[in-house]
PDB file of C-alpha atoms in Angstrom:
ATOM      1  CA  MET A 201      27.354 -11.941   6.556  1.00 92.00           C
ATOM      2  CA  LEU A 202      27.464 -15.736   6.970  1.00 93.00           C
ATOM      3  CA  ASP A 203      30.799 -15.357   8.800  1.00 93.00           C
ATOM      4  CA  LEU A 204      28.888 -13.184  11.281  1.00 94.00           C
ATOM      5  CA  ASP A 205      26.219 -15.919  11.539  1.00 95.00           C
ATOM      6  CA  ILE A 206      23.661 -13.705   9.793  1.00 96.00           C
ATOM      7  CA  GLU A 207      21.679 -15.504   7.116  1.00 96.00           C
ATOM      8  CA  THR A 208      19.885 -13.435   4.469  1.00 94.00           C
ATOM      9  CA  ILE A 209      17.256 -13.953   1.814  1.00 92.00           C
ATOM     10  CA  ASP A 210      19.112 -12.980  -1.372  1.00 92.00           C
ATOM     11  CA  VAL A 211      17.115 -11.729  -4.354  1.00 91.00           C
ATOM     12  CA  PHE A 212      18.426 -10.938  -7.837  1.00 91.00           C
ATOM     13  CA  SER A 213      16.438  -7.832  -8.750  1.00 88.00           C
ATOM     14  CA  GLY A 214      17.319  -7.675 -12.450  1.00 88.00           C
ATOM     15  CA  HIS A 215      20.202  -5.196 -12.244  1.00 86.00           C
ATOM     16  CA  GLY A 216      21.583  -5.936  -8.800  1.00 88.00           C
ATOM     17  CA  TRP A 217      21.065  -7.799  -5.536  1.00 90.00           C
ATOM     18  CA  GLN A 218      18.914  -7.276  -2.470  1.00 90.00           C
ATOM     19  CA  SER A 219      19.531  -9.057   0.818  1.00 91.00           C
ATOM     20  CA  ILE A 220      16.848  -9.274   3.489  1.00 90.00           C
ATOM     21  CA  ILE A 221      17.359  -9.955   7.186  1.00 92.00           C
ATOM     22  CA  LEU A 222      14.244 -11.330   8.876  1.00 91.00           C
ATOM     23  CA  LEU A 223      13.480  -9.993  12.336  1.00 90.00           C
ATOM     24  CA  ASN A 224      11.556 -11.610  15.175  1.00 88.00           C
ATOM     25  CA  HIS A 225       9.861  -8.358  16.198  1.00 87.00           C
ATOM     26  CA  ARG A 226       8.746  -5.021  14.852  1.00 85.00           C
ATOM     27  CA  VAL A 227      11.109  -2.029  14.806  1.00 85.00           C
ATOM     28  CA  THR A 228       9.361   1.294  15.372  1.00 83.00           C
ATOM     29  CA  ASP A 229      12.407   3.521  14.828  1.00 85.00           C
ATOM     30  CA  LYS A 230      11.766   5.230  11.477  1.00 83.00           C
ATOM     31  CA  GLU A 231      15.487   6.022  11.202  1.00 85.00           C
ATOM     32  CA  ILE A 232      16.571   2.383  11.500  1.00 88.00           C
ATOM     33  CA  LEU A 233      17.324   1.844   7.795  1.00 89.00           C
ATOM     34  CA  LYS A 234      19.405   4.998   7.677  1.00 88.00           C
ATOM     35  CA  LYS A 235      21.421   3.777  10.670  1.00 89.00           C
ATOM     36  CA  PHE A 236      21.732   0.288   9.194  1.00 92.00           C
ATOM     37  CA  THR A 237      22.960   1.545   5.816  1.00 91.00           C
ATOM     38  CA  GLY A 238      25.427   3.918   7.485  1.00 89.00           C
ATOM     39  CA  LEU A 239      26.846   1.068   9.534  1.00 91.00           C
ATOM     40  CA  MET A 240      27.116  -1.231   6.493  1.00 92.00           C
ATOM     41  CA  LEU A 241      28.984   1.449   4.540  1.00 92.00           C
ATOM     42  CA  ALA A 242      31.325   2.108   7.455  1.00 91.00           C
ATOM     43  CA  LYS A 243      32.197  -1.585   7.579  1.00 92.00           C
ATOM     44  CA  GLY A 244      33.080  -1.634   3.884  1.00 93.00           C
ATOM     45  CA  PHE A 245      29.964  -3.213   2.375  1.00 93.00           C
ATOM     46  CA  ARG A 246      29.265  -1.864  -1.116  1.00 91.00           C
ATOM     47  CA  VAL A 247      25.594  -1.109  -0.558  1.00 91.00           C
ATOM     48  CA  ASP A 248      23.263   1.530  -1.963  1.00 89.00           C
ATOM     49  CA  SER A 249      23.643   4.656   0.167  1.00 89.00           C
ATOM     50  CA  ALA A 250      20.160   5.813  -0.907  1.00 87.00           C
ATOM     51  CA  ILE A 251      18.474   3.190   1.261  1.00 86.00           C
ATOM     52  CA  VAL A 252      17.648   5.418   4.223  1.00 85.00           C
ATOM     53  CA  ASP A 253      13.863   5.242   4.660  1.00 80.00           C
ATOM     54  CA  ALA A 254      11.063   2.706   4.848  1.00 72.00           C
ATOM     55  CA  SER A 255       9.557   3.730   1.492  1.00 71.00           C
ATOM     56  CA  ARG A 256      12.312   1.727  -0.221  1.00 65.00           C
ATOM     57  CA  VAL A 257      10.706  -1.539  -1.228  1.00 64.00           C
ATOM     58  CA  LEU A 258      12.230  -4.901  -2.051  1.00 71.00           C
ATOM     59  CA  ARG A 259      11.865  -6.352  -5.538  1.00 75.00           C
ATOM     60  CA  MET A 260       9.410  -9.223  -5.266  1.00 78.00           C
ATOM     61  CA  PRO A 261      10.897 -12.588  -6.326  1.00 78.00           C
ATOM     62  CA  TYR A 262       9.269 -14.182  -9.381  1.00 82.00           C
ATOM     63  CA  SER A 263       8.093 -10.816 -10.702  1.00 86.00           C
ATOM     64  CA  PHE A 264       9.729  -9.092 -13.681  1.00 89.00           C
ATOM     65  CA  ASN A 265      12.039  -6.096 -13.913  1.00 89.00           C
ATOM     66  CA  CYS A 266      10.682  -4.034 -16.811  1.00 90.00           C
ATOM     67  CA  LYS A 267      12.877  -0.918 -16.589  1.00 90.00           C
ATOM     68  CA  ALA A 268      13.918  -1.467 -20.209  1.00 91.00           C
ATOM     69  CA  LEU A 269      10.391  -0.334 -21.164  1.00 92.00           C
ATOM     70  CA  ASP A 270      10.563   2.862 -19.105  1.00 90.00           C
ATOM     71  CA  LYS A 271      11.757   5.849 -21.135  1.00 91.00           C
ATOM     72  CA  LYS A 272      12.943   7.553 -17.950  1.00 90.00           C
ATOM     73  CA  SER A 273      15.215   4.661 -16.999  1.00 90.00           C
ATOM     74  CA  LYS A 274      18.874   4.365 -17.963  1.00 91.00           C
ATOM     75  CA  TYR A 275      18.089   0.763 -18.942  1.00 91.00           C
ATOM     76  CA  TYR A 276      15.513   1.848 -21.552  1.00 93.00           C
ATOM     77  CA  ASP A 277      15.886   0.111 -24.915  1.00 92.00           C
ATOM     78  CA  SER A 278      13.312   0.948 -27.597  1.00 91.00           C
ATOM     79  CA  ILE A 279      14.649  -1.668 -30.046  1.00 92.00           C
ATOM     80  CA  ASN A 280      15.428  -4.736 -27.980  1.00 92.00           C
ATOM     81  CA  PRO A 281      14.177  -4.262 -24.414  1.00 92.00           C
ATOM     82  CA  LYS A 282      15.395  -6.897 -21.973  1.00 91.00           C
ATOM     83  CA  ILE A 283      12.755  -8.048 -19.495  1.00 92.00           C
ATOM     84  CA  ILE A 284      14.502  -9.744 -16.570  1.00 91.00           C
ATOM     85  CA  ALA A 285      12.968 -12.310 -14.236  1.00 90.00           C
ATOM     86  CA  THR A 286      13.450 -11.617 -10.533  1.00 89.00           C
ATOM     87  CA  THR A 287      14.525 -14.708  -8.604  1.00 88.00           C
ATOM     88  CA  ASP A 288      15.743 -15.683  -5.154  1.00 88.00           C
ATOM     89  CA  HIS A 289      19.151 -17.341  -4.865  1.00 89.00           C
ATOM     90  CA  PHE A 290      19.249 -18.058  -1.152  1.00 91.00           C
ATOM     91  CA  TRP A 291      16.406 -18.507   1.313  1.00 91.00           C
ATOM     92  CA  THR A 292      16.300 -18.612   5.092  1.00 92.00           C
ATOM     93  CA  GLU A 293      13.686 -18.488   7.803  1.00 91.00           C
ATOM     94  CA  ARG A 294      16.097 -17.583  10.588  1.00 93.00           C
ATOM     95  CA  ARG A 295      15.118 -14.473  12.506  1.00 93.00           C
ATOM     96  CA  TYR A 296      17.134 -12.031  14.590  1.00 93.00           C
ATOM     97  CA  HIS A 297      16.749  -9.230  17.070  1.00 92.00           C
ATOM     98  CA  VAL A 298      17.747  -5.922  15.508  1.00 91.00           C
ATOM     99  CA  ALA A 299      20.224  -5.208  18.326  1.00 90.00           C
ATOM    100  CA  ASP A 300      21.992  -8.513  17.618  1.00 92.00           C
ATOM    101  CA  VAL A 301      22.329  -7.602  13.933  1.00 93.00           C
ATOM    102  CA  PHE A 302      23.802  -4.189  14.736  1.00 92.00           C
ATOM    103  CA  GLY A 303      26.036  -5.681  17.392  1.00 91.00           C
ATOM    104  CA  LYS A 304      27.510  -8.341  15.095  1.00 93.00           C
ATOM    105  CA  LEU A 305      28.165  -5.800  12.354  1.00 92.00           C
ATOM    106  CA  ASN A 306      29.773  -3.388  14.793  1.00 89.00           C
ATOM    107  CA  ASN A 307      32.328  -6.040  15.768  1.00 90.00           C
ATOM    108  CA  LEU A 308      33.856  -5.644  12.303  1.00 92.00           C
ATOM    109  CA  PRO A 309      36.626  -3.050  11.896  1.00 91.00           C
ATOM    110  CA  ASP A 310      35.681   0.276  10.318  1.00 89.00           C
ATOM    111  CA  VAL A 311      36.764   0.738   6.702  1.00 89.00           C
ATOM    112  CA  VAL A 312      35.207   4.187   6.453  1.00 84.00           C
ATOM    113  CA  GLU A 313      34.913   6.560   9.414  1.00 76.00           C
ATOM    114  CA  GLN A 314      31.390   6.395  10.780  1.00 70.00           C
ATOM    115  CA  THR A 315      29.450   9.654  10.631  1.00 66.00           C
ATOM    116  CA  THR A 316      27.284   8.430  13.514  1.00 63.00           C
ATOM    117  CA  PRO A 317      29.234   5.927  15.668  1.00 64.00           C
ATOM    118  CA  LEU A 318      27.162   3.020  16.920  1.00 59.00           C
ATOM    119  CA  THR A 319      27.889   4.065  20.489  1.00 55.00           C
ATOM    120  CA  GLU A 320      25.635   7.074  19.842  1.00 51.00           C
ATOM    121  CA  ILE A 321      22.784   4.879  18.625  1.00 58.00           C
ATOM    122  CA  ASP A 322      22.517   2.920  21.928  1.00 64.00           C
ATOM    123  CA  LEU A 323      21.276  -0.480  20.870  1.00 64.00           C
ATOM    124  CA  GLU A 324      19.268  -1.013  24.028  1.00 63.00           C
ATOM    125  CA  THR A 325      17.014   1.952  23.232  1.00 66.00           C
ATOM    126  CA  ILE A 326      16.088   0.939  19.680  1.00 73.00           C
ATOM    127  CA  PRO A 327      12.290   0.834  19.986  1.00 74.00           C
ATOM    128  CA  THR A 328      10.871  -2.592  19.235  1.00 72.00           C
ATOM    129  CA  ALA A 329       7.471  -4.060  19.961  1.00 67.00           C
ATOM    130  CA  PRO A 330       5.029  -6.842  19.268  1.00 67.00           C
ATOM    131  CA  ILE A 331       1.509  -5.698  18.370  1.00 49.00           C
ATOM    132  CA  SER A 332       1.106  -2.519  20.384  1.00 56.00           C
ATOM    133  CA  ASN A 333      -1.788  -1.493  22.649  1.00 60.00           C
ATOM    134  CA  ALA A 334      -2.727   1.120  20.077  1.00 59.00           C
ATOM    135  CA  GLU A 335      -3.009  -1.559  17.413  1.00 58.00           C
ATOM    136  CA  ARG A 336      -5.084  -3.763  19.725  1.00 59.00           C
ATOM    137  CA  LYS A 337      -7.394  -0.808  20.332  1.00 64.00           C
ATOM    138  CA  ALA A 338      -7.605  -0.215  16.579  1.00 63.00           C
ATOM    139  CA  GLU A 339      -8.588  -3.857  16.096  1.00 62.00           C
ATOM    140  CA  LYS A 340     -11.363  -3.505  18.695  1.00 62.00           C
ATOM    141  CA  ASN A 341     -12.607  -0.316  17.039  1.00 63.00           C
ATOM    142  CA  LYS A 342     -12.544  -2.072  13.674  1.00 61.00           C
ATOM    143  CA  ALA A 343     -14.662  -4.931  15.050  1.00 59.00           C
ATOM    144  CA  LYS A 344     -17.098  -2.431  16.562  1.00 57.00           C
ATOM    145  CA  LYS A 345     -17.296  -0.566  13.267  1.00 54.00           C
ATOM    146  CA  GLU A 346     -17.997  -3.786  11.388  1.00 53.00           C
ATOM    147  CA  ILE A 347     -20.947  -4.455  13.712  1.00 51.00           C
ATOM    148  CA  GLU A 348     -22.273  -0.929  13.185  1.00 48.00           C
ATOM    149  CA  ILE A 349     -22.281  -1.310   9.392  1.00 47.00           C
ATOM    150  CA  ALA A 350     -23.695  -4.841   9.366  1.00 48.00           C
ATOM    151  CA  GLU A 351     -27.124  -3.590   8.302  1.00 46.00           C
ATOM    152  CA  ILE A 352     -25.553  -1.685   5.406  1.00 45.00           C
ATOM    153  CA  THR A 353     -23.478  -4.553   4.075  1.00 48.00           C
ATOM    154  CA  GLN A 354     -26.401  -7.008   4.016  1.00 60.00           C
ATOM    155  CA  ILE A 355     -28.165  -5.500   1.037  1.00 71.00           C
ATOM    156  CA  ASP A 356     -31.316  -6.361  -0.863  1.00 83.00           C
ATOM    157  CA  VAL A 357     -30.002  -6.391  -4.438  1.00 85.00           C
ATOM    158  CA  ASP A 358     -33.398  -6.800  -6.111  1.00 85.00           C
ATOM    159  CA  HIS A 359     -34.843  -3.855  -4.209  1.00 90.00           C
ATOM    160  CA  LEU A 360     -31.853  -1.637  -4.939  1.00 91.00           C
ATOM    161  CA  LYS A 361     -31.962  -2.627  -8.593  1.00 89.00           C
ATOM    162  CA  ALA A 362     -35.460  -1.159  -8.750  1.00 91.00           C
ATOM    163  CA  VAL A 363     -34.390   1.969  -6.843  1.00 92.00           C
ATOM    164  CA  TYR A 364     -31.384   2.634  -9.082  1.00 92.00           C
ATOM    165  CA  SER A 365     -33.167   1.925 -12.340  1.00 90.00           C
ATOM    166  CA  MET A 366     -30.766   4.226 -14.203  1.00 89.00           C
ATOM    167  CA  LEU A 367     -27.894   1.816 -13.419  1.00 89.00           C
ATOM    168  CA  ASP A 368     -27.167  -1.775 -14.362  1.00 86.00           C
ATOM    169  CA  PHE A 369     -27.068  -2.420 -10.635  1.00 87.00           C
ATOM    170  CA  LYS A 370     -26.441  -6.178 -10.614  1.00 84.00           C
ATOM    171  CA  ARG A 371     -23.324  -5.797 -12.767  1.00 84.00           C
ATOM    172  CA  LEU A 372     -21.721  -3.292 -10.388  1.00 87.00           C
ATOM    173  CA  PRO A 373     -18.896  -4.562  -8.113  1.00 86.00           C
ATOM    174  CA  LEU A 374     -20.195  -5.730  -4.731  1.00 86.00           C
ATOM    175  CA  ALA A 375     -18.391  -2.894  -2.933  1.00 87.00           C
ATOM    176  CA  ILE A 376     -20.231  -0.336  -5.104  1.00 90.00           C
ATOM    177  CA  GLN A 377     -23.556  -2.073  -4.432  1.00 90.00           C
ATOM    178  CA  LYS A 378     -22.896  -1.858  -0.691  1.00 91.00           C
ATOM    179  CA  ILE A 379     -22.025   1.839  -0.962  1.00 91.00           C
ATOM    180  CA  LEU A 380     -25.253   2.591  -2.836  1.00 92.00           C
ATOM    181  CA  ALA A 381     -27.188   0.788  -0.076  1.00 92.00           C
ATOM    182  CA  GLY A 382     -26.303   3.762   2.121  1.00 90.00           C
ATOM    183  CA  SER A 383     -23.435   5.095   4.226  1.00 90.00           C
ATOM    184  CA  GLN A 384     -23.030   6.063   7.858  1.00 88.00           C
ATOM    185  CA  ALA A 385     -21.757   9.319   9.321  1.00 88.00           C
ATOM    186  CA  GLY A 386     -17.995   9.607   8.983  1.00 87.00           C
ATOM    187  CA  LEU A 387     -17.908   7.838   5.641  1.00 90.00           C
ATOM    188  CA  ARG A 388     -20.291   9.902   3.541  1.00 90.00           C
ATOM    189  CA  ASN A 389     -17.809  12.547   2.345  1.00 90.00           C
ATOM    190  CA  LYS A 390     -15.230   9.877   1.488  1.00 91.00           C
ATOM    191  CA  VAL A 391     -17.908   7.976  -0.427  1.00 92.00           C
ATOM    192  CA  MET A 392     -18.868  11.042  -2.474  1.00 92.00           C
ATOM    193  CA  PHE A 393     -15.253  11.783  -3.411  1.00 89.00           C
ATOM    194  CA  PHE A 394     -14.868   8.167  -4.499  1.00 90.00           C
ATOM    195  CA  ILE A 395     -18.128   7.369  -6.253  1.00 90.00           C
ATOM    196  CA  ILE A 396     -18.973  10.607  -8.087  1.00 90.00           C
ATOM    197  CA  PRO A 397     -15.820  10.285 -10.264  1.00 88.00           C
ATOM    198  CA  PHE A 398     -16.672   6.569 -10.618  1.00 88.00           C
ATOM    199  CA  LEU A 399     -20.148   7.362 -11.934  1.00 89.00           C
ATOM    200  CA  ARG A 400     -18.779  10.038 -14.237  1.00 87.00           C
ATOM    201  CA  ASN A 401     -15.605   8.446 -15.603  1.00 84.00           C
ATOM    202  CA  LYS A 402     -16.211   4.720 -15.300  1.00 83.00           C
ATOM    203  CA  LEU A 403     -19.933   4.525 -16.062  1.00 84.00           C
ATOM    204  CA  GLY A 404     -20.071   7.639 -18.269  1.00 84.00           C
ATOM    205  CA  LEU A 405     -23.137   9.145 -16.568  1.00 87.00           C
ATOM    206  CA  ASP A 406     -24.117  12.779 -17.119  1.00 88.00           C
ATOM    207  CA  ILE A 407     -24.277  15.164 -14.182  1.00 90.00           C
ATOM    208  CA  GLN A 408     -28.076  15.052 -13.882  1.00 91.00           C
ATOM    209  CA  THR A 409     -28.121  11.248 -13.651  1.00 92.00           C
ATOM    210  CA  ILE A 410     -25.321  11.407 -11.080  1.00 93.00           C
ATOM    211  CA  ARG A 411     -27.330  13.920  -9.017  1.00 93.00           C
ATOM    212  CA  THR A 412     -30.370  11.627  -9.112  1.00 94.00           C
ATOM    213  CA  THR A 413     -28.250   8.621  -8.128  1.00 94.00           C
ATOM    214  CA  MET A 414     -26.585  10.443  -5.245  1.00 94.00           C
ATOM    215  CA  ILE A 415     -29.876  11.835  -3.922  1.00 94.00           C
ATOM    216  CA  LEU A 416     -31.261   8.279  -3.796  1.00 94.00           C
ATOM    217  CA  TRP A 417     -28.061   7.253  -2.016  1.00 94.00           C
ATOM    218  CA  GLY A 418     -28.425  10.150   0.444  1.00 93.00           C
ATOM    219  CA  GLU A 419     -31.922   8.982   1.380  1.00 93.00           C
ATOM    220  CA  ARG A 420     -30.380   5.673   2.475  1.00 92.00           C
ATOM    221  CA  CYS A 421     -27.591   7.195   4.533  1.00 92.00           C
ATOM    222  CA  SER A 422     -27.616   7.323   8.321  1.00 88.00           C
ATOM    223  CA  PRO A 423     -28.449  10.054   9.052  1.00 90.00           C
ATOM    224  CA  ILE A 424     -30.186  11.034   5.794  1.00 92.00           C
ATOM    225  CA  LEU A 425     -28.406  13.667   3.677  1.00 91.00           C
ATOM    226  CA  ASP A 426     -30.297  16.731   2.464  1.00 92.00           C
ATOM    227  CA  ALA A 427     -31.021  16.612  -1.283  1.00 92.00           C
ATOM    228  CA  ASP A 428     -30.026  20.264  -1.848  1.00 92.00           C
ATOM    229  CA  GLU A 429     -26.699  19.673  -0.088  1.00 92.00           C
ATOM    230  CA  ILE A 430     -26.061  16.638  -2.272  1.00 93.00           C
ATOM    231  CA  ARG A 431     -26.791  18.641  -5.439  1.00 92.00           C
ATOM    232  CA  LYS A 432     -24.195  21.223  -4.383  1.00 92.00           C
ATOM    233  CA  GLU A 433     -21.592  18.565  -3.551  1.00 91.00           C
ATOM    234  CA  VAL A 434     -22.174  16.719  -6.835  1.00 91.00           C
ATOM    235  CA  GLY A 435     -21.676  19.943  -8.773  1.00 90.00           C
ATOM    236  CA  ARG A 436     -18.517  20.787  -6.821  1.00 90.00           C
ATOM    237  CA  ILE A 437     -16.891  17.353  -7.036  1.00 88.00           C
ATOM    238  CA  TYR A 438     -17.972  16.822 -10.641  1.00 86.00           C
ATOM    239  CA  GLY A 439     -16.406  20.177 -11.519  1.00 83.00           C
ATOM    240  CA  LEU A 440     -13.034  19.136 -10.081  1.00 82.00           C
ATOM    241  CA  GLY A 441     -12.607  16.937 -13.163  1.00 75.00           C
ATOM    242  CA  PHE A 442     -11.022  13.903 -11.506  1.00 73.00           C
ATOM    243  CA  LYS A 443      -9.127  11.781 -14.000  1.00 69.00           C
ATOM    244  CA  GLY A 444      -9.086   7.989 -13.873  1.00 65.00           C
ATOM    245  CA  GLY A 445     -11.956   5.626 -13.225  1.00 62.00           C
ATOM    246  CA  HIS A 446     -12.875   6.795  -9.722  1.00 69.00           C
ATOM    247  CA  GLY A 447     -11.781   8.718  -6.665  1.00 75.00           C
ATOM    248  CA  VAL A 448      -9.670   7.374  -3.821  1.00 80.00           C
ATOM    249  CA  TYR A 449     -10.881   4.125  -2.255  1.00 83.00           C
ATOM    250  CA  THR A 450      -9.622   4.799   1.261  1.00 85.00           C
ATOM    251  CA  GLN A 451      -8.775   2.343   4.021  1.00 84.00           C
ATOM    252  CA  GLU A 452     -11.998   3.333   5.795  1.00 86.00           C
ATOM    253  CA  LEU A 453     -14.045   2.529   2.692  1.00 87.00           C
ATOM    254  CA  PHE A 454     -12.237  -0.780   2.291  1.00 85.00           C
ATOM    255  CA  GLN A 455     -13.049  -1.750   5.885  1.00 85.00           C
ATOM    256  CA  ALA A 456     -16.698  -0.739   5.469  1.00 87.00           C
ATOM    257  CA  TYR A 457     -17.475  -2.114   2.007  1.00 86.00           C
ATOM    258  CA  GLY A 458     -14.776  -4.672   1.315  1.00 83.00           C
ATOM    259  CA  TYR A 459     -12.412  -5.526  -1.512  1.00 79.00           C
ATOM    260  CA  LEU A 460     -12.816  -3.787  -4.869  1.00 75.00           C
ATOM    261  CA  ASP A 461     -11.492  -5.679  -7.868  1.00 62.00           C
ATOM    262  CA  PHE A 462      -8.101  -4.356  -8.990  1.00 41.00           C
ATOM    263  CA  ASP A 463      -9.433  -4.126 -12.556  1.00 53.00           C
ATOM    264  CA  GLN A 464     -11.211  -1.024 -11.310  1.00 44.00           C
ATOM    265  CA  TYR A 465      -7.791   0.548 -10.612  1.00 38.00           C
ATOM    266  CA  LYS A 466      -6.268   0.238 -14.061  1.00 44.00           C
ATOM    267  CA  ILE A 467      -5.513   3.611 -15.605  1.00 42.00           C
ATOM    268  CA  LYS A 468      -3.618   3.355 -18.883  1.00 47.00           C
ATOM    269  CA  ASP A 469      -0.269   1.790 -17.952  1.00 50.00           C
ATOM    270  CA  GLU A 470      -0.560   2.329 -14.208  1.00 51.00           C
ATOM    271  CA  ILE A 471      -2.073   0.207 -11.471  1.00 53.00           C
ATOM    272  CA  LYS A 472      -3.054   2.186  -8.401  1.00 52.00           C
ATOM    273  CA  ILE A 473      -3.317   0.106  -5.232  1.00 57.00           C
ATOM    274  CA  THR A 474      -4.796   1.423  -2.000  1.00 55.00           C
ATOM    275  CA  ASN A 475      -2.955   1.311   1.307  1.00 57.00           C
ATOM    276  CA  SER A 476      -5.285  -1.490   2.381  1.00 56.00           C
ATOM    277  CA  PHE A 477      -3.259  -3.840   0.186  1.00 58.00           C
ATOM    278  CA  PHE A 478      -0.123  -3.128   2.193  1.00 60.00           C
ATOM    279  CA  GLU A 479      -2.011  -3.323   5.486  1.00 60.00           C
ATOM    280  CA  GLY A 480      -2.437  -7.008   4.638  1.00 61.00           C
ATOM    281  CA  PHE A 481       1.285  -7.470   5.167  1.00 59.00           C
ATOM    282  CA  ARG A 482       0.838  -6.871   8.898  1.00 59.00           C
ATOM    283  CA  SER A 483       1.107 -10.619   9.463  1.00 58.00           C
ATOM    284  CA  ALA A 484       3.987 -11.058   6.993  1.00 60.00           C
ATOM    285  CA  PRO A 485       7.656 -11.282   8.117  1.00 57.00           C
ATOM    286  CA  ARG A 486       9.207  -8.038   9.356  1.00 53.00           C
ATOM    287  CA  CYS A 487      12.594  -7.417   7.789  1.00 52.00           C
ATOM    288  CA  ILE A 488      15.486  -5.087   7.137  1.00 49.00           C
ATOM    289  CA  CYS A 489      15.885  -4.722   3.377  1.00 49.00           C
ATOM    290  CA  GLN A 490      19.202  -3.689   1.851  1.00 49.00           C
ATOM    291  CA  ASP A 491      19.555  -2.943  -1.849  1.00 48.00           C
ATOM    292  CA  PHE A 492      22.959  -3.818  -3.342  1.00 43.00           C
ATOM    293  CA  SER A 493      22.431  -1.933  -6.620  1.00 43.00           C
ATOM    294  CA  LEU A 494      22.625   1.743  -7.510  1.00 38.00           C
ATOM    295  CA  ASN A 495      19.484   3.584  -8.627  1.00 40.00           C
ATOM    296  CA  GLU A 496      17.624   0.284  -8.334  1.00 41.00           C
ATOM    297  CA  ILE A 497      14.376   1.675  -7.038  1.00 39.00           C
ATOM    298  CA  SER A 498      12.687   4.280  -9.193  1.00 41.00           C
ATOM    299  CA  GLY A 499       9.560   5.050 -11.125  1.00 43.00           C
ATOM    300  CA  ARG A 500       7.070   3.747  -8.545  1.00 42.00           C
ATOM    301  CA  THR A 501       3.611   5.264  -8.141  1.00 40.00           C
ATOM    302  CA  TRP A 502       2.246   5.413  -4.578  1.00 36.00           C
TER     303      TRP A 502
END
């Protein structure tokens, strides 16, 4: 790759290597990794042929590869498990246009016949973009939404403590306090699917106390929710028997009520992280990630 004047960030993942090419733009072609891997294989690079979609994730440097603790992994060792530190061995901040990367690779002779020759990919039509108009519009809508919920997020804790006397209100996470201050139209159903399991599984409340809590919440919603409708919804959602500490904390809830401590997400040996965490990477470097090991990525919960 260096002979082609392509510098990569090289990461030892514990059982193999991953090399990352930083880009100076966003690629919107969802097939780009499949095309990239196919081209690498055709040029004789011994890369993982399974890397064909964007759900394949790089191994973070300075984390730990713990596959030896996973009974489903071929690296599992119940007697002497080997926990391997993930480290970077080469770093670069050079960035490239995706067409330049494909073009440089295509100048190499084929070792394996290409199933999709690069001439059929047409480098000039690979869709790339800075922040799109749609994203700018989404940002404006987000700002507008934040203004609309300003009255909700500025809560009177002492007053709400008296209202929700059945709860230890002040000890609740701030996001939960904001939710109980009331919700606007468009968020109320998402709130119920999140907080009813939270009240049941995390706080251990019985169904009657949950009904009372949710009716008080409904009185603070905009517009107000009918008490009989809330009783029906509590019974229905409660009866679904959600496991874990709570329901899904969606991106919309995150934008409206803010960060919720990850401790709230721990369920036995899993950590469930909402999509909002990954949305934070919008300002991080865009890259093409190529995994140089076989069966490297497995056992992830999304």
